[in-house]
mmCIF file of C-alpha atoms in Angstrom:
data_model
loop_
_atom_site.group_PDB
_atom_site.id
_atom_site.type_symbol
_atom_site.label_atom_id
_atom_site.label_comp_id
_atom_site.label_asym_id
_atom_site.label_seq_id
_atom_site.Cartn_x
_atom_site.Cartn_y
_atom_site.Cartn_z
ATOM 1 C CA MET A 19 32.758 38.219 -37.762
ATOM 2 C CA LYS A 20 31.934 40.380 -34.308
ATOM 3 C CA LYS A 21 31.137 36.928 -32.757
ATOM 4 C CA ARG A 22 34.188 35.666 -33.686
ATOM 5 C CA ASN A 23 36.375 37.919 -33.049
ATOM 6 C CA LYS A 24 35.248 38.107 -29.120
ATOM 7 C CA ILE A 25 36.022 33.761 -29.315
ATOM 8 C CA LYS A 26 39.631 34.621 -30.367
ATOM 9 C CA LYS A 27 40.042 37.483 -28.253
ATOM 10 C CA LYS A 28 38.013 35.107 -25.008
ATOM 11 C CA ILE A 29 40.767 32.110 -26.413
ATOM 12 C CA ILE A 30 44.277 34.911 -26.244
ATOM 13 C CA VAL A 31 42.861 36.241 -22.115
ATOM 14 C CA LEU A 32 42.165 32.780 -21.575
ATOM 15 C CA PHE A 33 46.241 32.304 -22.728
ATOM 16 C CA LEU A 34 47.579 34.341 -21.010
ATOM 17 C CA PHE A 35 45.863 32.990 -17.773
ATOM 18 C CA VAL A 36 46.455 29.906 -17.810
ATOM 19 C CA ALA A 37 50.271 31.294 -19.212
ATOM 20 C CA MET A 38 50.715 33.365 -16.403
ATOM 21 C CA LEU A 39 49.846 30.811 -14.312
ATOM 22 C CA SER A 40 52.263 27.723 -15.267
ATOM 23 C CA GLY A 41 54.946 30.165 -14.545
ATOM 24 C CA PHE A 42 53.623 31.433 -11.513
ATOM 25 C CA TRP A 43 54.148 28.104 -10.125
ATOM 26 C CA GLY A 44 56.766 26.926 -11.997
ATOM 27 C CA ASN A 45 59.190 30.215 -10.641
ATOM 28 C CA ARG A 46 57.758 29.298 -7.455
ATOM 29 C CA ALA A 47 58.645 25.231 -7.592
ATOM 30 C CA HIS A 48 62.096 26.087 -8.171
ATOM 31 C CA ALA A 49 62.265 29.141 -5.668
ATOM 32 C CA GLN A 50 60.656 25.659 -3.513
ATOM 33 C CA LYS A 51 63.433 23.193 -4.932
ATOM 34 C CA LYS A 52 66.448 25.864 -4.897
ATOM 35 C CA ARG A 53 65.542 26.682 -1.418
ATOM 36 C CA GLY A 54 65.774 23.040 -0.451
ATOM 37 C CA SER A 55 68.774 22.673 -2.162
ATOM 38 C CA ALA A 56 70.012 24.795 -0.432
ATOM 39 C CA SER A 57 73.861 23.782 0.910
ATOM 40 C CA ILE A 58 73.340 25.101 4.999
ATOM 41 C CA GLY A 59 73.589 28.704 6.109
ATOM 42 C CA PHE A 60 76.227 29.917 9.180
ATOM 43 C CA GLY A 61 75.328 33.073 11.085
ATOM 44 C CA VAL A 62 75.791 35.231 14.272
ATOM 45 C CA GLU A 63 72.563 36.113 17.202
ATOM 46 C CA MET A 64 72.587 38.091 19.882
ATOM 47 C CA GLY A 65 69.349 39.246 22.000
ATOM 48 C CA GLN A 66 67.953 39.500 25.349
ATOM 49 C CA TRP A 67 67.193 36.384 27.503
ATOM 50 C CA LEU A 68 64.608 37.383 30.744
ATOM 51 C CA PRO A 69 64.177 33.838 33.145
ATOM 52 C CA SER A 70 61.519 35.287 35.353
ATOM 53 C CA ARG A 71 62.623 33.887 38.538
ATOM 54 C CA LEU A 72 65.952 36.729 38.289
ATOM 55 C CA THR A 73 63.640 38.921 36.442
ATOM 56 C CA ASP A 74 60.621 39.306 39.545
ATOM 57 C CA ASN A 75 62.351 39.421 42.529
ATOM 58 C CA ALA A 76 63.081 42.537 43.348
ATOM 59 C CA GLU A 77 65.558 41.176 45.984
ATOM 60 C CA LEU A 78 67.625 39.673 43.647
ATOM 61 C CA SER A 79 68.119 42.255 40.696
ATOM 62 C CA SER A 80 66.146 44.334 38.912
ATOM 63 C CA LEU A 81 64.892 44.421 35.451
ATOM 64 C CA LYS A 82 67.046 46.400 33.542
ATOM 65 C CA SER A 83 69.948 45.301 34.872
ATOM 66 C CA ALA A 84 69.331 41.893 33.266
ATOM 67 C CA ARG A 85 68.991 44.004 30.401
ATOM 68 C CA GLN A 86 72.687 45.181 30.703
ATOM 69 C CA ASN A 87 73.756 41.216 29.694
ATOM 70 C CA PRO A 88 73.035 40.257 25.719
ATOM 71 C CA TYR A 89 72.844 36.396 25.104
ATOM 72 C CA VAL A 90 75.255 36.157 22.320
ATOM 73 C CA GLY A 91 76.020 32.850 19.631
ATOM 74 C CA ILE A 92 76.211 30.998 16.555
ATOM 75 C CA VAL A 93 73.405 28.896 14.740
ATOM 76 C CA ILE A 94 74.188 26.131 12.101
ATOM 77 C CA LEU A 95 70.649 26.284 9.754
ATOM 78 C CA LYS A 96 70.388 22.946 7.225
ATOM 79 C CA PRO A 97 66.919 24.097 4.798
ATOM 80 C CA TRP A 98 64.910 21.543 3.090
ATOM 81 C CA ARG A 99 61.812 23.156 1.363
ATOM 82 C CA SER A 100 59.563 24.758 3.950
ATOM 83 C CA PHE A 101 61.675 23.311 6.508
ATOM 84 C CA ALA A 102 64.898 23.779 8.556
ATOM 85 C CA LEU A 103 67.233 22.064 10.802
ATOM 86 C CA ARG A 104 68.861 24.254 13.281
ATOM 87 C CA PHE A 105 72.173 24.067 15.459
ATOM 88 C CA SER A 106 72.500 26.857 17.981
ATOM 89 C CA GLY A 107 75.355 27.374 20.175
ATOM 90 C CA GLY A 108 75.372 30.054 23.013
ATOM 91 C CA TYR A 109 76.643 32.654 25.843
ATOM 92 C CA TRP A 110 74.745 34.739 28.733
ATOM 93 C CA GLU A 111 75.829 35.831 32.065
ATOM 94 C CA TYR A 112 73.532 37.778 34.571
ATOM 95 C CA HIS A 113 75.284 40.413 37.313
ATOM 96 C CA GLY A 114 72.430 41.476 38.594
ATOM 97 C CA GLU A 115 72.414 44.747 40.627
ATOM 98 C CA LYS A 116 71.949 43.249 44.526
ATOM 99 C CA SER A 117 73.392 40.181 43.559
ATOM 100 C CA LYS A 118 77.069 38.738 45.142
ATOM 101 C CA SER A 119 77.948 36.557 42.202
ATOM 102 C CA LEU A 120 78.223 36.203 38.689
ATOM 103 C CA LEU A 121 76.226 33.423 36.500
ATOM 104 C CA GLN A 122 77.499 32.450 33.252
ATOM 105 C CA ILE A 123 75.164 29.975 32.091
ATOM 106 C CA SER A 124 76.785 27.638 28.066
ATOM 107 C CA SER A 125 74.052 26.535 25.778
ATOM 108 C CA VAL A 126 73.740 23.619 23.210
ATOM 109 C CA ALA A 127 70.387 23.465 21.030
ATOM 110 C CA MET A 128 68.514 21.666 17.891
ATOM 111 C CA ASP A 129 65.946 22.687 16.787
ATOM 112 C CA MET A 130 63.154 22.216 14.013
ATOM 113 C CA LYS A 131 61.946 25.086 12.383
ATOM 114 C CA TYR A 132 58.544 25.813 9.856
ATOM 115 C CA SER A 133 58.909 28.456 7.557
ATOM 116 C CA MET A 134 55.284 29.620 5.845
ATOM 117 C CA LEU A 135 55.896 31.303 3.112
ATOM 118 C CA ALA A 136 59.628 29.655 2.241
ATOM 119 C CA ASP A 137 60.023 30.668 -1.519
ATOM 120 C CA ILE A 138 59.692 34.475 -1.226
ATOM 121 C CA TRP A 139 61.458 37.310 0.608
ATOM 122 C CA PHE A 140 59.580 37.383 3.810
ATOM 123 C CA SER A 141 58.043 34.694 5.632
ATOM 124 C CA PRO A 142 56.992 34.524 9.625
ATOM 125 C CA TYR A 143 57.775 30.866 11.019
ATOM 126 C CA VAL A 144 57.208 28.631 14.430
ATOM 127 C CA ILE A 145 60.161 26.809 15.714
ATOM 128 C CA TYR A 146 60.884 24.352 18.225
ATOM 129 C CA GLY A 147 63.249 22.402 20.119
ATOM 130 C CA ILE A 148 65.385 20.915 22.714
ATOM 131 C CA GLY A 149 69.162 22.221 24.466
ATOM 132 C CA TRP A 150 71.137 21.159 27.200
ATOM 133 C CA PHE A 151 72.812 24.117 29.097
ATOM 134 C CA LEU A 152 75.777 23.963 31.621
ATOM 135 C CA GLY A 153 75.855 26.909 34.167
ATOM 136 C CA ASN A 154 78.013 28.100 36.899
ATOM 137 C CA GLU A 155 78.342 30.931 39.024
ATOM 138 C CA HIS A 156 81.675 33.121 40.934
ATOM 139 C CA THR A 157 81.162 34.210 43.929
ATOM 140 C CA LEU A 158 81.941 37.902 44.261
ATOM 141 C CA ASP A 159 81.920 38.102 47.774
ATOM 142 C CA ASP A 160 85.744 39.840 47.900
ATOM 143 C CA PRO A 161 86.271 41.970 45.107
ATOM 144 C CA ASP A 162 90.297 39.746 45.270
ATOM 145 C CA PHE A 163 89.019 36.874 44.669
ATOM 146 C CA SER A 164 86.826 34.818 42.086
ATOM 147 C CA TYR A 165 85.606 31.608 43.426
ATOM 148 C CA LEU A 166 84.225 29.280 41.316
ATOM 149 C CA GLN A 167 81.546 26.781 42.088
ATOM 150 C CA ASN A 168 80.742 23.655 40.436
ATOM 151 C CA PRO A 169 78.873 23.520 37.136
ATOM 152 C CA GLU A 170 75.144 22.483 37.042
ATOM 153 C CA LEU A 171 73.724 20.584 33.791
ATOM 154 C CA GLY A 172 70.621 20.690 32.998
ATOM 155 C CA LEU A 173 67.824 20.294 30.349
ATOM 156 C CA GLY A 174 65.438 22.547 28.761
ATOM 157 C CA PHE A 175 62.886 22.557 25.792
ATOM 158 C CA ASN A 176 61.900 25.999 23.705
ATOM 159 C CA VAL A 177 59.195 26.851 21.293
ATOM 160 C CA GLY A 178 58.426 30.344 18.740
ATOM 161 C CA ALA A 179 57.875 32.346 16.359
ATOM 162 C CA GLY A 180 59.303 34.259 14.371
ATOM 163 C CA PHE A 181 59.659 36.339 10.571
ATOM 164 C CA ASP A 182 63.240 36.147 8.352
ATOM 165 C CA PHE A 183 64.271 38.453 5.463
ATOM 166 C CA ARG A 184 65.559 37.344 3.258
ATOM 167 C CA ILE A 185 68.499 39.282 0.488
ATOM 168 C CA TYR A 186 70.051 37.200 -2.019
ATOM 169 C CA LYS A 187 71.929 34.578 0.361
ATOM 170 C CA PHE A 188 71.358 36.486 3.169
ATOM 171 C CA ASN A 189 68.795 36.226 5.795
ATOM 172 C CA ILE A 190 67.452 37.944 9.082
ATOM 173 C CA ALA A 191 65.854 37.076 11.680
ATOM 174 C CA VAL A 192 63.568 38.334 14.917
ATOM 175 C CA GLU A 193 62.819 35.933 16.915
ATOM 176 C CA PHE A 194 61.040 35.664 20.193
ATOM 177 C CA LYS A 195 61.226 31.918 21.659
ATOM 178 C CA TYR A 196 59.897 30.977 25.288
ATOM 179 C CA HIS A 197 63.421 28.964 27.072
ATOM 180 C CA TYR A 198 61.434 26.124 29.651
ATOM 181 C CA VAL A 199 65.541 25.414 31.124
ATOM 182 C CA THR A 200 65.488 23.106 34.865
ATOM 183 C CA PHE A 201 69.030 22.674 36.381
ATOM 184 C CA SER A 202 69.499 19.563 39.095
ATOM 185 C CA GLN A 203 70.945 21.850 41.642
ATOM 186 C CA ILE A 204 70.595 25.725 42.103
ATOM 187 C CA ILE A 205 73.087 27.992 40.546
ATOM 188 C CA GLY A 206 73.087 31.077 42.002
ATOM 189 C CA PRO A 207 69.810 31.780 43.884
ATOM 190 C CA THR A 208 67.688 29.208 41.415
ATOM 191 C CA ASP A 209 67.875 26.074 39.812
ATOM 192 C CA ASN A 210 65.074 28.147 36.676
ATOM 193 C CA PHE A 211 65.637 29.743 34.652
ATOM 194 C CA SER A 212 62.670 29.530 32.262
ATOM 195 C CA GLY A 213 61.675 33.072 30.570
ATOM 196 C CA PRO A 214 61.115 34.866 27.646
ATOM 197 C CA LYS A 215 64.633 35.618 25.280
ATOM 198 C CA ILE A 216 64.518 37.825 22.079
ATOM 199 C CA SER A 217 66.730 37.936 19.657
ATOM 200 C CA VAL A 218 67.826 39.340 16.560
ATOM 201 C CA GLN A 219 70.018 36.840 13.527
ATOM 202 C CA GLY A 220 71.994 37.067 11.369
ATOM 203 C CA ILE A 221 72.636 34.166 8.486
ATOM 204 C CA TYR A 222 74.814 33.953 4.845
ATOM 205 C CA PHE A 223 73.682 30.823 3.372
ATOM 206 C CA PHE A 224 76.212 29.033 0.973
#
């Protein structure tokens, strides 16, 4: 009798374990399917872009003045399971303490994003992509007159990593990327604006 009861208990425990495991994988698959079928996300981005050629050169400016010029942009994100295609556009300007010019750079980028834990509220991810950059320079020798040079087109690529925090349809991302950006002509003091970018993004999914 006792032996039969022990067998029943083992069968019940095994059944509960299988049911729990099935529910876990079912919820995971449902979450991935729901995530993969999400229509599209729109958001904003703000951070700091610090080209090394500028911040490392004491003749041009200081790291403090570079931090006073934030990078701002918009983000469009199309997820599919653990992957997402991201389009972004941004604007950044630089006016160093010792510089007599104002540098302005607009960018358009296309990135591929891979979330390591796509079905939970917190997920690390990696990202890489390419971008196009339009840069120009305003000379500020005369306070009453600003001269705009011809804009230059630059190309670049980026690679980085970050963390996603998801709350219902809202997503907050903290991201670190390294941008490799070069222009065909010198803009201000250099033609190489490669450097790290740290940003925070807020995205809402419709």
